[in-house]
Amino acid sequence: MSTGTYRPSEIQLGRAAYRQRQTVRSVLIAAFSTLVVGVAIYFGITGSPGWDRVRTSFFSWSVAKASFVPVLEGLWLNIRMLVVCAVLALVLGLVIAVLRTLRGPVFFPVRALATTYTYAFRGIPLIIVIYLFAFGVPGLRLQGTPNVYVLGGAALVVTYGAYLAEVFRAGIESVHPSQLAAARSLGLTYRQTMRHVVLPQAIRRVAPPLLNDTVALQKDVGLVSLAGPVDAVRAAQIATAEHFNYTPYIVAAVLFVLLALPLIAVTDAVTLRAARRQNAGA
């Protein structure tokens, strides 16, 4: 029996070299085509008749430097609201999804209320919900009415809670009924079955769409400025009025993109991992 080291054959070496050449060729073609498109877009925009005016109104370096600090301070409010609203919306969505999956006629009122909630807040535009919470609730003149920060955040939570509830419900219903029957046959209660069998699988399956909704929430947090708080968008609006220039909005947009990049990268990684797991299981 031979104990020598393994050496690939000439055919295998040829195939590996061919794949390497194809990879290099694909990368070069992609880089060249991207460069051509980028140059065409650059000259198409900068060569337009109104480019000088647009550059002065939207891309003023001096205005960007003057407005950067106020917009960045406003972004800190957006970050805090994003963290709090995302956690609360996930919890609310999970609770509503579980309520909608309850079985038995005695739970019909609960299911009806949960269904009405999801249908209503998925249909109402978020801007209207923010106006209703920020200006309608204080109009009731109730004692202990929270400030506009809390009311604006509550509007985000109830709206995205409805979207996330449907995502969670889809994940719960994707678990095969035989697993529920097996868990119940082992003596687990309905609550234990949901906690130890159904929900772990459901959350793992719907992790990519949950993260996508979180990315969407990260953008919509900027709408809280409609209620009055000075976040990044409102700070950009104030700076625009001071300088008579729209560059602060571009500064806010860049900061929001930088804020979203880590979450988008995590979303793409989780989505790719889920796809590989599914393909491996198939």
mmCIF file of C-alpha atoms in Angstrom:
data_model
loop_
_atom_site.group_PDB
_atom_site.id
_atom_site.type_symbol
_atom_site.label_atom_id
_atom_site.label_comp_id
_atom_site.label_asym_id
_atom_site.label_seq_id
_atom_site.Cartn_x
_atom_site.Cartn_y
_atom_site.Cartn_z
ATOM 1 C CA MET A 1 0.000 0.000 0.000
ATOM 2 C CA SER A 2 1.451 3.319 -1.067
ATOM 3 C CA THR A 3 1.997 5.916 1.654
ATOM 4 C CA GLY A 4 3.201 8.718 -0.638
ATOM 5 C CA THR A 5 1.650 12.165 -0.656
ATOM 6 C CA TYR A 6 -1.294 12.809 -2.954
ATOM 7 C CA ARG A 7 -0.485 14.541 -6.224
ATOM 8 C CA PRO A 8 -3.238 15.862 -8.491
ATOM 9 C CA SER A 9 -3.273 14.613 -12.034
ATOM 10 C CA GLU A 10 -2.486 16.715 -15.061
ATOM 11 C CA ILE A 11 -6.194 16.924 -15.902
ATOM 12 C CA GLN A 12 -7.031 18.254 -12.450
ATOM 13 C CA LEU A 13 -4.244 20.810 -12.636
ATOM 14 C CA GLY A 14 -5.487 21.908 -16.032
ATOM 15 C CA ARG A 15 -9.026 22.320 -14.746
ATOM 16 C CA ALA A 16 -7.839 24.368 -11.756
ATOM 17 C CA ALA A 17 -5.747 26.610 -14.010
ATOM 18 C CA TYR A 18 -8.708 27.068 -16.363
ATOM 19 C CA ARG A 19 -11.023 28.053 -13.491
ATOM 20 C CA GLN A 20 -8.432 30.511 -12.220
ATOM 21 C CA ARG A 21 -8.098 32.102 -15.671
ATOM 22 C CA GLN A 22 -11.886 32.360 -15.961
ATOM 23 C CA THR A 23 -12.102 34.007 -12.546
ATOM 24 C CA VAL A 24 -9.445 36.576 -13.413
ATOM 25 C CA ARG A 25 -11.131 37.230 -16.759
ATOM 26 C CA SER A 26 -14.515 37.765 -15.109
ATOM 27 C CA VAL A 27 -13.044 40.167 -12.556
ATOM 28 C CA LEU A 28 -11.307 42.205 -15.247
ATOM 29 C CA ILE A 29 -14.440 42.397 -17.401
ATOM 30 C CA ALA A 30 -16.565 43.429 -14.403
ATOM 31 C CA ALA A 31 -14.043 46.101 -13.391
ATOM 32 C CA PHE A 32 -13.803 47.486 -16.921
ATOM 33 C CA SER A 33 -17.568 47.594 -17.453
ATOM 34 C CA THR A 34 -18.048 49.271 -14.072
ATOM 35 C CA LEU A 35 -15.429 51.878 -14.958
ATOM 36 C CA VAL A 36 -17.088 52.587 -18.304
ATOM 37 C CA VAL A 37 -20.520 53.009 -16.732
ATOM 38 C CA GLY A 38 -19.120 55.190 -13.935
ATOM 39 C CA VAL A 39 -17.303 57.478 -16.376
ATOM 40 C CA ALA A 40 -20.428 57.745 -18.548
ATOM 41 C CA ILE A 41 -22.573 58.678 -15.542
ATOM 42 C CA TYR A 42 -19.990 61.200 -14.308
ATOM 43 C CA PHE A 43 -19.706 63.039 -17.610
ATOM 44 C CA GLY A 44 -23.446 62.797 -18.181
ATOM 45 C CA ILE A 45 -24.168 64.551 -14.882
ATOM 46 C CA THR A 46 -21.327 67.059 -14.843
ATOM 47 C CA GLY A 47 -21.902 67.920 -18.496
ATOM 48 C CA SER A 48 -25.549 68.834 -18.005
ATOM 49 C CA PRO A 49 -26.478 72.536 -18.372
ATOM 50 C CA GLY A 50 -27.627 72.933 -14.763
ATOM 51 C CA TRP A 51 -24.798 71.064 -13.050
ATOM 52 C CA ASP A 52 -23.090 74.206 -11.711
ATOM 53 C CA ARG A 53 -26.251 75.313 -9.953
ATOM 54 C CA VAL A 54 -26.912 71.841 -8.559
ATOM 55 C CA ARG A 55 -23.329 71.540 -7.312
ATOM 56 C CA THR A 56 -23.580 74.891 -5.542
ATOM 57 C CA SER A 57 -26.975 74.096 -3.980
ATOM 58 C CA PHE A 58 -26.381 70.487 -2.924
ATOM 59 C CA PHE A 59 -22.627 69.920 -2.700
ATOM 60 C CA SER A 60 -21.160 72.970 -0.982
ATOM 61 C CA TRP A 61 -18.131 71.910 1.049
ATOM 62 C CA SER A 62 -18.257 74.962 3.326
ATOM 63 C CA VAL A 63 -21.923 74.406 4.150
ATOM 64 C CA ALA A 64 -21.260 70.705 4.722
ATOM 65 C CA LYS A 65 -18.547 71.492 7.277
ATOM 66 C CA ALA A 66 -20.741 74.045 9.040
ATOM 67 C CA SER A 67 -23.737 71.705 9.306
ATOM 68 C CA PHE A 68 -21.922 68.438 10.033
ATOM 69 C CA VAL A 69 -21.805 68.729 13.832
ATOM 70 C CA PRO A 70 -25.498 69.697 14.320
ATOM 71 C CA VAL A 71 -26.645 66.936 11.973
ATOM 72 C CA LEU A 72 -24.387 64.422 13.710
ATOM 73 C CA GLU A 73 -25.809 65.415 17.097
ATOM 74 C CA GLY A 74 -29.295 64.917 15.704
ATOM 75 C CA LEU A 75 -28.292 61.504 14.384
ATOM 76 C CA TRP A 76 -27.574 60.393 17.953
ATOM 77 C CA LEU A 77 -31.299 60.769 18.676
ATOM 78 C CA ASN A 78 -32.090 58.628 15.622
ATOM 79 C CA ILE A 79 -29.705 55.923 16.816
ATOM 80 C CA ARG A 80 -31.256 55.793 20.279
ATOM 81 C CA MET A 81 -34.761 55.676 18.868
ATOM 82 C CA LEU A 82 -33.754 52.978 16.407
ATOM 83 C CA VAL A 83 -32.440 50.692 19.143
ATOM 84 C CA VAL A 84 -35.440 51.162 21.435
ATOM 85 C CA CYS A 85 -38.075 51.022 18.691
ATOM 86 C CA ALA A 86 -36.512 47.977 17.020
ATOM 87 C CA VAL A 87 -36.507 45.967 20.258
ATOM 88 C CA LEU A 88 -40.060 46.972 21.188
ATOM 89 C CA ALA A 89 -41.373 46.363 17.663
ATOM 90 C CA LEU A 90 -39.833 42.872 17.609
ATOM 91 C CA VAL A 91 -41.392 42.017 20.961
ATOM 92 C CA LEU A 92 -44.777 43.432 19.940
ATOM 93 C CA GLY A 93 -44.694 41.654 16.591
ATOM 94 C CA LEU A 94 -43.850 38.333 18.220
ATOM 95 C CA VAL A 95 -46.667 38.691 20.762
ATOM 96 C CA ILE A 96 -49.215 39.594 18.080
ATOM 97 C CA ALA A 97 -48.074 36.686 15.893
ATOM 98 C CA VAL A 98 -48.486 34.218 18.757
ATOM 99 C CA LEU A 99 -51.941 35.618 19.556
ATOM 100 C CA ARG A 100 -53.003 35.171 15.951
ATOM 101 C CA THR A 101 -51.981 31.516 16.019
ATOM 102 C CA LEU A 102 -53.986 30.620 19.133
ATOM 103 C CA ARG A 103 -56.473 27.852 18.493
ATOM 104 C CA GLY A 104 -59.936 27.302 19.949
ATOM 105 C CA PRO A 105 -63.163 29.310 19.850
ATOM 106 C CA VAL A 106 -62.493 30.879 23.242
ATOM 107 C CA PHE A 107 -59.538 32.792 21.733
ATOM 108 C CA PHE A 108 -61.561 34.160 18.811
ATOM 109 C CA PRO A 109 -61.830 37.706 20.281
ATOM 110 C CA VAL A 110 -58.060 37.765 20.811
ATOM 111 C CA ARG A 111 -57.392 36.585 17.274
ATOM 112 C CA ALA A 112 -59.880 39.115 15.909
ATOM 113 C CA LEU A 113 -58.227 42.000 17.757
ATOM 114 C CA ALA A 114 -54.751 40.911 16.678
ATOM 115 C CA THR A 115 -55.883 40.550 13.058
ATOM 116 C CA THR A 116 -57.591 43.950 13.098
ATOM 117 C CA TYR A 117 -54.445 45.530 14.500
ATOM 118 C CA THR A 118 -52.194 44.071 11.802
ATOM 119 C CA TYR A 119 -54.575 44.977 8.989
ATOM 120 C CA ALA A 120 -55.077 48.527 10.244
ATOM 121 C CA PHE A 121 -51.497 49.538 10.912
ATOM 122 C CA ARG A 122 -50.170 47.840 7.792
ATOM 123 C CA GLY A 123 -52.595 49.923 5.752
ATOM 124 C CA ILE A 124 -52.207 53.338 7.392
ATOM 125 C CA PRO A 125 -49.206 55.358 6.143
ATOM 126 C CA LEU A 126 -46.570 55.849 8.805
ATOM 127 C CA ILE A 127 -46.703 59.636 8.447
ATOM 128 C CA ILE A 128 -50.386 59.656 9.380
ATOM 129 C CA VAL A 129 -49.727 57.395 12.376
ATOM 130 C CA ILE A 130 -47.019 59.776 13.591
ATOM 131 C CA TYR A 131 -49.387 62.738 13.253
ATOM 132 C CA LEU A 132 -52.134 60.873 15.116
ATOM 133 C CA PHE A 133 -49.830 59.939 17.980
ATOM 134 C CA ALA A 134 -47.829 63.172 18.184
ATOM 135 C CA PHE A 135 -50.700 65.638 17.830
ATOM 136 C CA GLY A 136 -53.855 63.636 18.476
ATOM 137 C CA VAL A 137 -52.903 62.058 21.807
ATOM 138 C CA PRO A 138 -51.819 65.370 23.443
ATOM 139 C CA GLY A 139 -55.112 66.846 22.247
ATOM 140 C CA LEU A 140 -56.932 64.525 24.639
ATOM 141 C CA ARG A 141 -55.317 66.435 27.543
ATOM 142 C CA LEU A 142 -54.851 63.332 29.631
ATOM 143 C CA GLN A 143 -52.668 63.403 32.722
ATOM 144 C CA GLY A 144 -49.298 61.769 32.259
ATOM 145 C CA THR A 145 -49.235 62.207 28.481
ATOM 146 C CA PRO A 146 -45.652 61.480 27.355
ATOM 147 C CA ASN A 147 -43.589 63.895 25.298
ATOM 148 C CA VAL A 148 -43.288 63.874 21.526
ATOM 149 C CA TYR A 149 -40.180 61.695 21.632
ATOM 150 C CA VAL A 150 -42.136 58.868 23.231
ATOM 151 C CA LEU A 151 -45.218 59.437 21.081
ATOM 152 C CA GLY A 152 -43.201 59.464 17.871
ATOM 153 C CA GLY A 153 -41.404 56.305 18.919
ATOM 154 C CA ALA A 154 -44.724 54.665 19.811
ATOM 155 C CA ALA A 155 -46.001 55.386 16.303
ATOM 156 C CA LEU A 156 -42.960 53.634 14.851
ATOM 157 C CA VAL A 157 -43.346 50.674 17.213
ATOM 158 C CA VAL A 158 -47.021 50.006 16.516
ATOM 159 C CA THR A 159 -46.559 50.401 12.762
ATOM 160 C CA TYR A 160 -43.536 48.150 12.424
ATOM 161 C CA GLY A 161 -44.936 45.778 15.024
ATOM 162 C CA ALA A 162 -47.742 45.022 12.573
ATOM 163 C CA TYR A 163 -45.290 44.258 9.763
ATOM 164 C CA LEU A 164 -43.073 42.121 11.969
ATOM 165 C CA ALA A 165 -46.095 40.249 13.312
ATOM 166 C CA GLU A 166 -46.847 38.961 9.825
ATOM 167 C CA VAL A 167 -43.227 37.927 9.372
ATOM 168 C CA PHE A 168 -43.258 36.024 12.659
ATOM 169 C CA ARG A 169 -46.609 34.439 11.820
ATOM 170 C CA ALA A 170 -45.263 33.209 8.499
ATOM 171 C CA GLY A 171 -42.336 31.634 10.316
ATOM 172 C CA ILE A 172 -44.592 29.983 12.899
ATOM 173 C CA GLU A 173 -46.883 28.543 10.250
ATOM 174 C CA SER A 174 -43.895 27.242 8.264
ATOM 175 C CA VAL A 175 -43.113 24.748 11.040
ATOM 176 C CA HIS A 176 -44.644 21.416 10.053
ATOM 177 C CA PRO A 177 -47.677 20.392 12.158
ATOM 178 C CA SER A 178 -46.102 16.999 12.797
ATOM 179 C CA GLN A 179 -43.519 18.663 15.045
ATOM 180 C CA LEU A 180 -46.269 20.192 17.151
ATOM 181 C CA ALA A 181 -48.006 16.826 17.375
ATOM 182 C CA ALA A 182 -44.760 15.108 18.355
ATOM 183 C CA ALA A 183 -44.071 17.684 21.065
ATOM 184 C CA ARG A 184 -47.581 17.362 22.480
ATOM 185 C CA SER A 185 -47.313 13.577 22.425
ATOM 186 C CA LEU A 186 -44.206 13.862 24.599
ATOM 187 C CA GLY A 187 -46.229 15.683 27.227
ATOM 188 C CA LEU A 188 -45.281 19.281 26.418
ATOM 189 C CA THR A 189 -47.959 21.895 26.934
ATOM 190 C CA TYR A 190 -48.903 24.319 24.167
ATOM 191 C CA ARG A 191 -46.787 27.023 25.777
ATOM 192 C CA GLN A 192 -43.784 24.719 26.090
ATOM 193 C CA THR A 193 -44.223 23.554 22.497
ATOM 194 C CA MET A 194 -44.226 27.106 21.210
ATOM 195 C CA ARG A 195 -41.250 28.076 23.356
ATOM 196 C CA HIS A 196 -38.966 25.082 22.811
ATOM 197 C CA VAL A 197 -40.037 23.705 19.421
ATOM 198 C CA VAL A 198 -41.870 26.192 17.216
ATOM 199 C CA LEU A 199 -40.444 29.627 17.980
ATOM 200 C CA PRO A 200 -36.736 28.697 17.743
ATOM 201 C CA GLN A 201 -37.275 27.293 14.250
ATOM 202 C CA ALA A 202 -39.614 30.099 13.189
ATOM 203 C CA ILE A 203 -37.274 32.904 14.274
ATOM 204 C CA ARG A 204 -34.305 31.252 12.582
ATOM 205 C CA ARG A 205 -36.234 30.913 9.322
ATOM 206 C CA VAL A 206 -37.486 34.496 9.228
ATOM 207 C CA ALA A 207 -34.272 36.166 10.432
ATOM 208 C CA PRO A 208 -33.451 37.668 6.985
ATOM 209 C CA PRO A 209 -36.834 39.424 6.492
ATOM 210 C CA LEU A 210 -36.751 40.589 10.111
ATOM 211 C CA LEU A 211 -33.403 42.244 9.510
ATOM 212 C CA ASN A 212 -34.691 43.779 6.272
ATOM 213 C CA ASP A 213 -37.569 45.376 8.166
ATOM 214 C CA THR A 214 -35.072 46.647 10.724
ATOM 215 C CA VAL A 215 -33.126 48.331 7.925
ATOM 216 C CA ALA A 216 -36.363 49.947 6.751
ATOM 217 C CA LEU A 217 -37.040 51.110 10.315
ATOM 218 C CA GLN A 218 -33.584 52.660 10.426
ATOM 219 C CA LYS A 219 -34.614 54.945 7.555
ATOM 220 C CA ASP A 220 -38.117 55.686 8.795
ATOM 221 C CA VAL A 221 -36.814 56.784 12.195
ATOM 222 C CA GLY A 222 -36.021 60.041 10.410
ATOM 223 C CA LEU A 223 -39.769 60.681 10.034
ATOM 224 C CA VAL A 224 -39.979 61.355 13.760
ATOM 225 C CA SER A 225 -38.815 64.866 12.902
ATOM 226 C CA LEU A 226 -42.391 65.520 11.750
ATOM 227 C CA ALA A 227 -43.421 65.459 15.412
ATOM 228 C CA GLY A 228 -40.909 68.156 16.335
ATOM 229 C CA PRO A 229 -37.803 66.469 17.829
ATOM 230 C CA VAL A 230 -34.502 67.751 16.476
ATOM 231 C CA ASP A 231 -33.032 64.645 14.902
ATOM 232 C CA ALA A 232 -30.673 64.486 11.934
ATOM 233 C CA VAL A 233 -33.399 65.369 9.428
ATOM 234 C CA ARG A 234 -34.728 68.304 11.443
ATOM 235 C CA ALA A 235 -31.171 69.526 12.091
ATOM 236 C CA ALA A 236 -30.538 69.395 8.344
ATOM 237 C CA GLN A 237 -33.751 71.333 7.750
ATOM 238 C CA ILE A 238 -32.685 74.031 10.220
ATOM 239 C CA ALA A 239 -29.210 74.272 8.658
ATOM 240 C CA THR A 240 -30.757 74.488 5.183
ATOM 241 C CA ALA A 241 -32.882 77.431 6.291
ATOM 242 C CA GLU A 242 -29.839 79.138 7.810
ATOM 243 C CA HIS A 243 -27.563 78.774 4.785
ATOM 244 C CA PHE A 244 -30.199 78.796 2.019
ATOM 245 C CA ASN A 245 -28.513 75.652 0.745
ATOM 246 C CA TYR A 246 -29.589 71.994 0.519
ATOM 247 C CA THR A 247 -26.189 70.507 1.332
ATOM 248 C CA PRO A 248 -27.168 69.644 4.948
ATOM 249 C CA TYR A 249 -29.684 67.155 3.572
ATOM 250 C CA ILE A 250 -26.871 65.447 1.674
ATOM 251 C CA VAL A 251 -24.842 65.332 4.893
ATOM 252 C CA ALA A 252 -27.776 63.694 6.694
ATOM 253 C CA ALA A 253 -28.224 61.222 3.840
ATOM 254 C CA VAL A 254 -24.560 60.197 3.962
ATOM 255 C CA LEU A 255 -24.723 59.706 7.741
ATOM 256 C CA PHE A 256 -27.845 57.552 7.409
ATOM 257 C CA VAL A 257 -26.128 55.425 4.771
ATOM 258 C CA LEU A 258 -23.086 54.948 6.991
ATOM 259 C CA LEU A 259 -25.410 54.009 9.848
ATOM 260 C CA ALA A 260 -27.185 51.438 7.693
ATOM 261 C CA LEU A 261 -24.092 49.776 6.206
ATOM 262 C CA PRO A 262 -23.265 47.484 9.179
ATOM 263 C CA LEU A 263 -26.879 46.350 9.472
ATOM 264 C CA ILE A 264 -27.118 45.752 5.722
ATOM 265 C CA ALA A 265 -23.905 43.705 5.835
ATOM 266 C CA VAL A 266 -25.299 41.582 8.671
ATOM 267 C CA THR A 267 -28.558 41.126 6.748
ATOM 268 C CA ASP A 268 -26.734 39.975 3.618
ATOM 269 C CA ALA A 269 -24.576 37.566 5.640
ATOM 270 C CA VAL A 270 -27.591 36.054 7.413
ATOM 271 C CA THR A 271 -29.492 35.750 4.128
ATOM 272 C CA LEU A 272 -26.548 34.033 2.437
ATOM 273 C CA ARG A 273 -26.103 31.682 5.384
ATOM 274 C CA ALA A 274 -29.796 30.779 5.344
ATOM 275 C CA ALA A 275 -29.664 30.102 1.596
ATOM 276 C CA ARG A 276 -26.635 27.850 1.984
ATOM 277 C CA ARG A 277 -28.300 25.970 4.840
ATOM 278 C CA GLN A 278 -31.421 25.470 2.764
ATOM 279 C CA ASN A 279 -29.457 24.274 -0.262
ATOM 280 C CA ALA A 280 -27.469 21.898 1.905
ATOM 281 C CA GLY A 281 -30.659 20.517 3.395
ATOM 282 C CA ALA A 282 -32.178 20.072 -0.051
#
